[in-house]
Coordinates of C-alpha atoms and ligand atoms in Angstrom, one line a residue:
M525 CA 120.3 94.6 91.2
A526 CA 119.6 95.6 94.9
K527 CA 120.8 99.0 94.1
K528 CA 118.4 99.7 91.4
S529 CA 115.5 99.9 93.9
S530 CA 117.4 102.4 96.1
I531 CA 118.7 105.4 93.7
P532 CA 116.9 106.8 90.9
T533 CA 117.5 105.3 87.5
S534 CA 116.5 106.2 84.0
D535 CA 112.9 105.0 84.9
F536 CA 112.8 107.8 87.5
Y537 CA 113.7 110.7 85.2
Q538 CA 111.0 109.1 82.9
H539 CA 108.3 109.0 85.5
N540 CA 109.4 112.4 86.5
T541 CA 108.7 113.9 83.2
N542 CA 105.5 112.3 82.9
L543 CA 104.3 113.7 86.2
K544 CA 105.2 117.3 84.9
W545 CA 103.3 116.7 82.1
I546 CA 100.1 115.3 84.0
V547 CA 100.6 118.7 86.3
L548 CA 100.9 120.7 83.4
A549 CA 97.7 119.3 81.8
I550 CA 95.8 119.7 84.9
S551 CA 96.9 123.1 85.8
I552 CA 96.0 124.2 82.2
L553 CA 92.4 122.2 82.0
I554 CA 91.8 124.5 85.9
S555 CA 92.7 127.4 84.1
I556 CA 90.5 126.9 80.9
G557 CA 87.8 125.6 83.5
S558 CA 87.8 128.9 85.4
I559 CA 88.3 131.2 82.6
Y560 CA 84.8 129.4 80.7
Y561 CA 82.9 129.4 83.9
T562 CA 83.7 133.4 84.7
N563 CA 82.6 134.0 81.1
V564 CA 79.2 132.4 81.5
L565 CA 78.7 134.7 84.7
V566 CA 79.7 137.6 82.4
E567 CA 77.6 136.8 79.6
Q568 CA 74.4 136.4 82.1
L569 CA 75.3 139.8 83.8
K570 CA 75.8 141.6 80.4
Q571 CA 72.3 140.4 79.3
R572 CA 71.0 141.7 82.7
E573 CA 72.8 145.2 82.2
R574 CA 71.4 145.2 78.8
Q575 CA 67.9 144.6 80.2
Q576 CA 68.1 147.1 82.9
V577 CA 69.5 149.7 80.3
E578 CA 66.3 149.0 78.0
L579 CA 64.2 149.4 81.2
F580 CA 66.0 152.6 81.8
A581 CA 65.2 154.0 78.1
R582 CA 61.8 152.9 78.4
A583 CA 61.5 154.8 81.7
L584 CA 62.8 157.9 79.8
E585 CA 60.3 157.5 77.3
Y586 CA 57.6 157.3 79.6
T587 CA 58.7 160.4 81.6
L588 CA 58.2 162.0 78.2
N589 CA 55.0 160.9 77.7
D590 CA 53.3 160.7 80.6
E591 CA 52.0 163.8 82.2
S592 CA 51.2 162.8 85.5
T593 CA 53.8 163.7 88.1
D594 CA 53.2 161.1 90.5
N595 CA 54.5 158.3 88.1
I596 CA 57.2 160.5 86.8
L597 CA 58.4 160.9 90.4
F598 CA 58.2 157.2 90.8
I599 CA 60.1 156.4 87.7
T600 CA 62.7 159.0 88.1
D601 CA 63.3 157.4 91.7
E602 CA 63.2 154.1 91.4
I603 CA 64.3 153.5 88.0
I604 CA 66.5 156.1 86.6
F605 CA 68.3 157.3 89.6
K606 CA 68.7 153.6 90.7
N607 CA 71.0 153.1 87.8
N608 CA 73.8 153.7 90.0
S609 CA 76.3 151.3 88.4
I610 CA 76.2 151.4 84.5
P611 CA 77.5 154.2 82.7
T612 CA 75.1 155.3 80.5
I613 CA 74.7 158.7 78.2
W614 CA 71.5 159.5 76.7
I615 CA 71.3 162.0 74.0
T616 CA 67.7 163.6 72.5
R617 CA 66.9 164.5 69.1
E618 CA 67.8 168.1 69.7
G619 CA 71.1 167.4 70.7
Q620 CA 70.7 167.3 74.8
Y621 CA 72.6 165.1 76.3
Q622 CA 72.6 163.7 80.0
Y623 CA 74.6 161.0 81.7
R624 CA 74.8 158.6 84.8
N625 CA 77.7 157.4 86.2
I626 CA 80.4 159.1 84.0
D627 CA 83.6 160.2 85.1
I628 CA 83.2 164.0 84.6
E629 CA 83.5 167.0 87.2
K630 CA 80.9 169.4 87.9
S631 CA 83.3 172.1 87.6
W632 CA 84.2 171.2 84.2
S633 CA 83.7 173.5 81.4
E634 CA 80.4 172.8 78.9
A635 CA 83.2 172.0 76.3
R636 CA 85.5 169.9 78.1
K637 CA 82.3 167.9 79.4
K638 CA 81.0 167.4 76.0
R639 CA 84.5 166.4 74.5
A640 CA 84.5 163.8 77.3
L641 CA 81.3 162.5 76.5
E642 CA 81.9 162.5 72.9
K643 CA 84.8 160.2 73.5
E644 CA 82.6 158.3 76.0
I645 CA 79.8 157.6 73.1
A646 CA 82.5 156.7 70.7
D647 CA 83.8 153.9 72.9
M648 CA 80.4 152.8 73.8
K649 CA 79.2 152.6 70.2
T650 CA 82.0 149.8 69.7
L651 CA 80.9 147.9 72.5
Y652 CA 76.9 148.1 72.4
E653 CA 74.0 148.8 69.9
P654 CA 72.6 152.1 71.7
I655 CA 69.0 151.7 72.8
K656 CA 66.5 153.7 70.8
M657 CA 64.0 156.0 72.9
T658 CA 60.7 156.8 70.7
Y659 CA 57.7 158.9 71.6
R660 CA 54.4 159.4 70.9
E661 CA 52.6 162.4 69.4
N662 CA 49.2 162.6 68.0
G663 CA 49.4 158.9 67.4
V664 CA 52.5 159.0 65.5
V665 CA 55.7 157.2 67.0
E666 CA 58.5 159.8 66.4
D667 CA 62.2 159.2 67.3
Y668 CA 63.5 160.9 70.7
G669 CA 67.0 159.8 71.0
Y670 CA 69.4 157.4 71.9
V671 CA 70.5 155.7 75.1
Y672 CA 74.2 154.6 74.9
Y673 CA 75.8 152.3 77.6
K674 CA 78.9 150.4 78.4
N675 CA 79.4 148.0 81.0
S676 CA 79.4 148.4 84.9
F677 CA 82.6 148.7 86.9
L678 CA 81.5 145.4 88.5
L679 CA 81.2 143.7 85.0
T680 CA 84.5 144.9 83.7
Q681 CA 86.2 143.5 86.9
L682 CA 84.3 140.0 86.4
I683 CA 86.2 140.0 83.2
A684 CA 89.4 140.7 84.4
Y685 CA 89.2 138.5 87.4
P686 CA 90.0 135.0 86.2
Y687 CA 93.2 136.4 84.4
I688 CA 94.4 138.2 87.6
Q689 CA 93.4 135.0 89.8
L690 CA 95.2 132.7 87.4
S691 CA 98.3 135.3 87.2
V692 CA 98.6 135.5 90.8
I693 CA 98.5 131.7 91.4
A694 CA 101.1 131.0 88.8
I695 CA 103.3 133.4 90.1
F696 CA 102.9 132.0 93.7
A697 CA 103.6 128.8 92.3
F698 CA 106.6 129.9 90.6
I699 CA 108.3 130.8 93.4
A700 CA 107.0 127.9 95.5
Y701 CA 108.6 125.6 93.2
L702 CA 112.0 127.7 93.0
A703 CA 112.2 127.9 96.8
F704 CA 111.2 124.0 97.0
N705 CA 114.0 123.2 94.4
Y706 CA 116.4 125.6 95.7
S707 CA 116.0 123.8 99.2
R708 CA 115.9 120.5 97.9
A709 CA 119.5 121.3 96.2
A710 CA 120.6 122.7 99.3
E711 CA 120.0 119.5 100.9
Q712 CA 121.3 117.0 98.5
N713 CA 124.3 119.4 98.6
R714 CA 124.9 118.8 102.3
V715 CA 124.3 115.1 102.1
W716 CA 127.0 114.5 99.3
V717 CA 129.4 116.9 100.4
G718 CA 129.3 115.6 103.9
L719 CA 129.6 112.2 102.7
A720 CA 133.0 113.1 100.3
K721 CA 134.3 114.6 103.4
E722 CA 133.7 112.0 105.6
T723 CA 135.2 109.6 103.1
A724 CA 138.2 111.4 102.6
H725 CA 139.0 111.6 106.4
Q726 CA 138.4 108.1 106.9
L727 CA 140.9 106.8 104.2
G728 CA 143.2 109.4 105.5
T729 CA 144.1 107.2 108.5
P730 CA 144.9 103.8 106.8
L731 CA 146.5 105.5 104.1
S732 CA 149.4 107.2 106.4
S733 CA 149.6 103.8 108.0
L734 CA 149.9 102.2 104.5
M735 CA 152.8 104.7 104.1
A736 CA 154.5 103.7 106.8
W737 CA 154.2 100.3 106.0
I738 CA 155.8 101.1 102.7
E739 CA 158.8 102.5 104.6
V740 CA 159.2 99.1 107.1
I741 CA 159.2 97.2 103.4
R742 CA 162.1 99.6 101.7
E743 CA 164.2 99.1 104.6
D744 CA 163.6 95.3 104.6
P745 CA 166.0 93.7 102.2
L746 CA 164.1 90.4 102.4
M747 CA 160.9 92.0 101.4
N748 CA 162.1 94.7 99.0
K749 CA 162.3 93.0 95.8
N750 CA 161.1 92.9 92.2
G751 CA 160.4 96.3 92.3
M752 CA 157.6 95.9 95.0
V753 CA 157.7 99.2 96.6
E754 CA 157.5 100.9 93.4
E755 CA 154.4 99.2 92.5
L756 CA 152.9 99.5 96.0
E757 CA 153.9 103.2 95.6
K758 CA 151.6 103.9 92.6
D759 CA 148.8 102.2 94.1
V760 CA 149.0 104.4 97.2
Q761 CA 149.8 107.2 95.3
K762 CA 146.5 106.7 93.4
L763 CA 144.8 106.2 96.7
R764 CA 146.2 109.5 97.6
I765 CA 144.5 111.4 94.6
V766 CA 141.3 109.7 95.3
T767 CA 141.4 110.8 98.8
E768 CA 142.3 114.3 97.8
R769 CA 139.6 114.4 95.2
F770 CA 137.1 113.6 97.6
S771 CA 138.4 115.9 100.6
S772 CA 138.5 118.9 97.6
I773 CA 134.9 118.3 96.3
G774 CA 133.7 118.4 100.1
S775 CA 135.4 122.0 100.5
T776 CA 135.5 125.2 98.1
P777 CA 138.8 124.1 96.4
T778 CA 141.4 127.1 95.5
L779 CA 142.3 127.2 91.7
K780 CA 146.0 127.9 90.7
K781 CA 147.1 128.4 86.9
E782 CA 147.9 125.0 85.4
N783 CA 149.0 123.8 82.3
V784 CA 145.8 122.1 80.8
V785 CA 147.7 120.0 78.1
M786 CA 149.8 118.4 80.9
L787 CA 147.2 117.6 83.1
I788 CA 145.2 116.0 80.2
N789 CA 148.3 114.3 79.3
N790 CA 148.8 112.8 82.8
V791 CA 145.1 111.5 82.6
V792 CA 145.6 110.0 79.3
N793 CA 149.1 108.3 80.2
Y794 CA 147.4 107.0 83.7
L795 CA 144.5 105.5 81.6
R796 CA 146.3 104.0 78.4
P797 CA 147.4 100.9 80.1
R798 CA 144.4 100.0 81.7
V799 CA 141.9 100.0 79.1
S800 CA 141.8 97.5 75.9
S801 CA 144.5 97.7 73.3
K802 CA 141.7 98.1 70.8
I803 CA 140.8 101.6 72.2
K804 CA 143.3 104.5 71.1
I805 CA 143.2 107.6 73.0
E806 CA 144.6 110.6 71.2
V807 CA 145.6 114.3 72.2
F808 CA 145.6 116.9 69.8
T809 CA 146.6 120.8 70.4
L810 CA 148.2 123.3 68.3
S811 CA 150.2 124.5 71.6
E812 CA 151.6 122.6 74.3
N813 CA 151.2 125.3 76.6
I814 CA 147.3 126.1 77.3
S815 CA 146.5 127.5 80.7
A816 CA 143.5 127.9 82.7
M817 CA 142.7 128.4 86.4
V818 CA 141.8 125.3 87.5
H819 CA 142.3 122.4 90.5
A820 CA 144.2 120.0 89.3
P821 CA 142.8 117.1 91.1
L822 CA 139.2 117.8 90.6
F823 CA 139.9 118.8 87.0
E824 CA 141.8 115.3 86.4
W825 CA 138.9 113.6 87.6
V826 CA 136.4 115.2 85.2
I827 CA 138.8 114.5 82.2
E828 CA 139.1 110.9 83.8
N829 CA 135.5 110.6 84.1
L830 CA 134.5 111.9 80.6
C831 CA 137.4 109.2 79.2
K832 CA 135.7 106.2 81.0
N833 CA 132.4 106.9 79.6
A834 CA 133.7 107.5 76.3
V835 CA 135.3 103.6 76.9
D836 CA 132.2 102.3 78.1
A837 CA 130.0 103.9 75.3
M838 CA 132.5 102.3 72.9
G839 CA 132.5 98.7 73.8
N840 CA 135.1 96.8 72.6
S841 CA 137.3 99.1 70.2
G842 CA 137.3 102.5 69.2
T843 CA 139.2 106.2 69.3
I844 CA 138.9 109.2 71.8
A845 CA 140.2 111.8 70.6
I846 CA 140.9 115.0 72.8
K847 CA 141.4 118.1 71.3
I848 CA 142.2 121.3 73.2
L849 CA 141.6 124.7 71.5
R850 CA 142.1 128.0 72.2
G851 CA 138.6 129.7 71.3
S852 CA 137.6 133.5 70.5
E853 CA 136.8 135.5 73.8
G854 CA 139.5 134.3 76.2
K855 CA 138.0 130.9 76.1
I856 CA 139.9 127.6 76.0
F857 CA 137.9 124.3 74.9
I858 CA 138.6 121.0 75.6
D859 CA 136.7 118.5 73.3
I860 CA 136.4 114.9 74.1
S861 CA 135.1 112.8 71.3
D862 CA 134.4 109.0 71.3
T863 CA 133.3 106.8 68.1
G864 CA 130.5 105.1 70.5
K865 CA 126.8 104.5 70.6
G866 CA 125.9 108.1 71.1
I867 CA 123.1 109.8 73.2
P868 CA 119.6 110.3 71.9
R869 CA 118.4 113.7 71.9
S870 CA 115.9 113.5 74.5
K871 CA 118.7 112.3 76.9
L872 CA 120.7 115.2 76.7
D873 CA 119.7 117.1 79.7
T874 CA 119.1 114.1 81.6
I875 CA 122.4 112.7 81.6
F876 CA 123.8 115.2 83.8
K877 CA 121.3 114.7 86.7
A878 CA 122.1 112.0 89.6
G879 CA 121.6 108.7 89.3
F880 CA 120.8 108.4 85.6
T881 CA 122.3 105.6 84.2
T882 CA 122.0 103.0 81.4
K883 CA 124.7 100.8 82.6
K884 CA 124.2 97.9 84.9
R885 CA 126.8 98.7 87.1
G886 CA 126.7 102.1 86.7
W887 CA 125.6 105.0 89.4
G888 CA 125.0 107.8 87.3
L889 CA 126.9 110.3 89.0
G890 CA 129.9 110.8 86.8
L891 CA 128.7 113.4 85.0
T892 CA 126.8 115.1 87.9
L893 CA 130.1 115.6 89.5
A894 CA 131.9 116.8 86.2
K895 CA 129.2 119.5 85.9
R896 CA 129.4 120.3 89.6
I897 CA 132.9 120.5 89.1
I898 CA 133.4 122.4 85.9
D899 CA 129.9 124.8 86.6
A900 CA 130.6 125.8 90.4
Y901 CA 134.3 125.4 91.3
H902 CA 135.6 126.3 87.8
S903 CA 132.9 128.8 86.5
G904 CA 133.2 126.7 83.4
K905 CA 130.7 125.1 81.4
I906 CA 130.2 121.3 80.4
Y907 CA 127.9 120.2 77.7
V908 CA 127.4 117.5 74.7
K909 CA 128.4 119.5 71.7
S910 CA 127.4 117.1 69.5
S911 CA 125.9 113.1 69.5
E912 CA 125.0 111.1 66.6
E913 CA 123.7 107.7 67.5
N914 CA 126.1 104.7 66.7
M915 CA 128.4 107.4 65.2
G916 CA 129.8 108.9 68.8
T917 CA 129.8 111.9 71.0
T918 CA 131.8 115.0 71.8
F919 CA 131.8 116.3 75.3
R920 CA 132.8 120.2 75.4
I921 CA 134.7 121.8 78.5
A922 CA 134.9 125.8 78.1
L923 CA 137.1 127.3 80.6
D924 CA 138.5 131.0 80.8
A925 CA 141.8 130.9 79.7
V926 CA 144.5 132.7 81.5
Ligands
ADP230 N1 130.1 109.5 75.7 C1 129.2 108.9 76.2 N2 128.3 108.3 75.1 C2 127.3 107.9 75.3 N3 126.6 107.9 76.2 C3 127.3 108.4 77.5 C4 128.4 109.3 77.3 N4 128.5 109.5 78.4 C5 127.6 109.5 79.1 N5 126.7 109.1 78.4 C6 125.5 108.5 79.2 O1 125.2 108.9 80.3 C7 124.9 108.2 81.3 C8 125.4 108.6 82.9 O2 126.8 108.7 82.8 P1 127.4 108.8 84.1 O3 126.8 110.0 84.9 O4 128.9 109.0 84.0 O5 126.9 107.8 85.1 P2 127.2 105.9 84.7 O6 128.8 106.4 83.9 O7 127.7 105.6 86.2 O8 126.3 105.5 83.8 C9 125.4 107.0 81.2 O9 124.6 106.1 81.9 C10 125.5 106.7 79.6 O10 124.0 106.6 79.2
MG231 MG1 130.7 107.9 84.1

């Protein structure tokens, strides 16, 4: 069929979901790769910081053991004071402590400083083994104290970096995706709303001409025979309904309080003589008087579409049951059940997308329109309430009762 190449079909949606999975898989791979690589860097930097702190500890020991001031000056200047990034605290055996790169104000009281340092030390202990300092007295090695440290600011940032980066990218991608989707949906809307309006407009002229012709025929006794005018009028009436539907979907239709049971009976009475006699269409309701705010031509169109789909799903024979119910919380439900082939679970969302069809001569627009009419114009909901393969399907429309 030629049209298959020009509009999306079920294959299109299959490819589309495959593509989504591929994009997702690649994004996950990139994320894992980037986190892994940063972790390698972090490990290397950790080792280097450990070496630096060890060197620092050795330098402290050295200043203790060596008496020559020149060396001490070199060591304190080049090693101890060069450490300006790794937070370090060292405590001597006697309980004296000193620190570098720790957030402690000079103006604090001794007690407060001590509390802050003890808290830091507790944190540092959980991170890394402290480095032991020793000194030599009369050939005997004695404990001098411990150097505690934690990650430098640079290292801390590097650990967090891939997560921050990936979150920023994810948020950006998400916004871009929404914007893209929105503009695509807006464009699609313009196209088919325009097409619907144009169709209604073009149908208008021949329609009024047809109506004039009917009047001419009605006046002419030679041509007005065997209820011909009545049959013509019925067809013209149907054409007018179609035109009205097209023109209403192209603009924002105004809703009116309508008796839903009556509208549904209209559609059923129209359809019954037009489907195979082995297909039964039944309407069940507890009350003949259930109303909702609807636009009659569009609402009837939805019911007609659902019934036609039900007929298609059943093949030769079966039953369509339409139940109109008053639900709780001021809702009314219209359940349209068939005894047809059912819809696979995986397709429950896809069937509402434009162009999805499993029929040789289908356009895949019926449910898209139905959804738009119910969601956008009636602030209602339409969904598959249940479906079982080879047993049947129930579509439900939920509207606010009035
Ligand atoms: N009552 C139903 N039972 C089984 N399948 C259904 C039913 N209604 C819709 N479908 C599935 O949803 C698809 C899309 O329906 P629709 O949008 O009306 O387009 P079309 O009728 O042109 O195929 C159908 O091709 C069919 O596969
Ligand atoms: Mg259809």
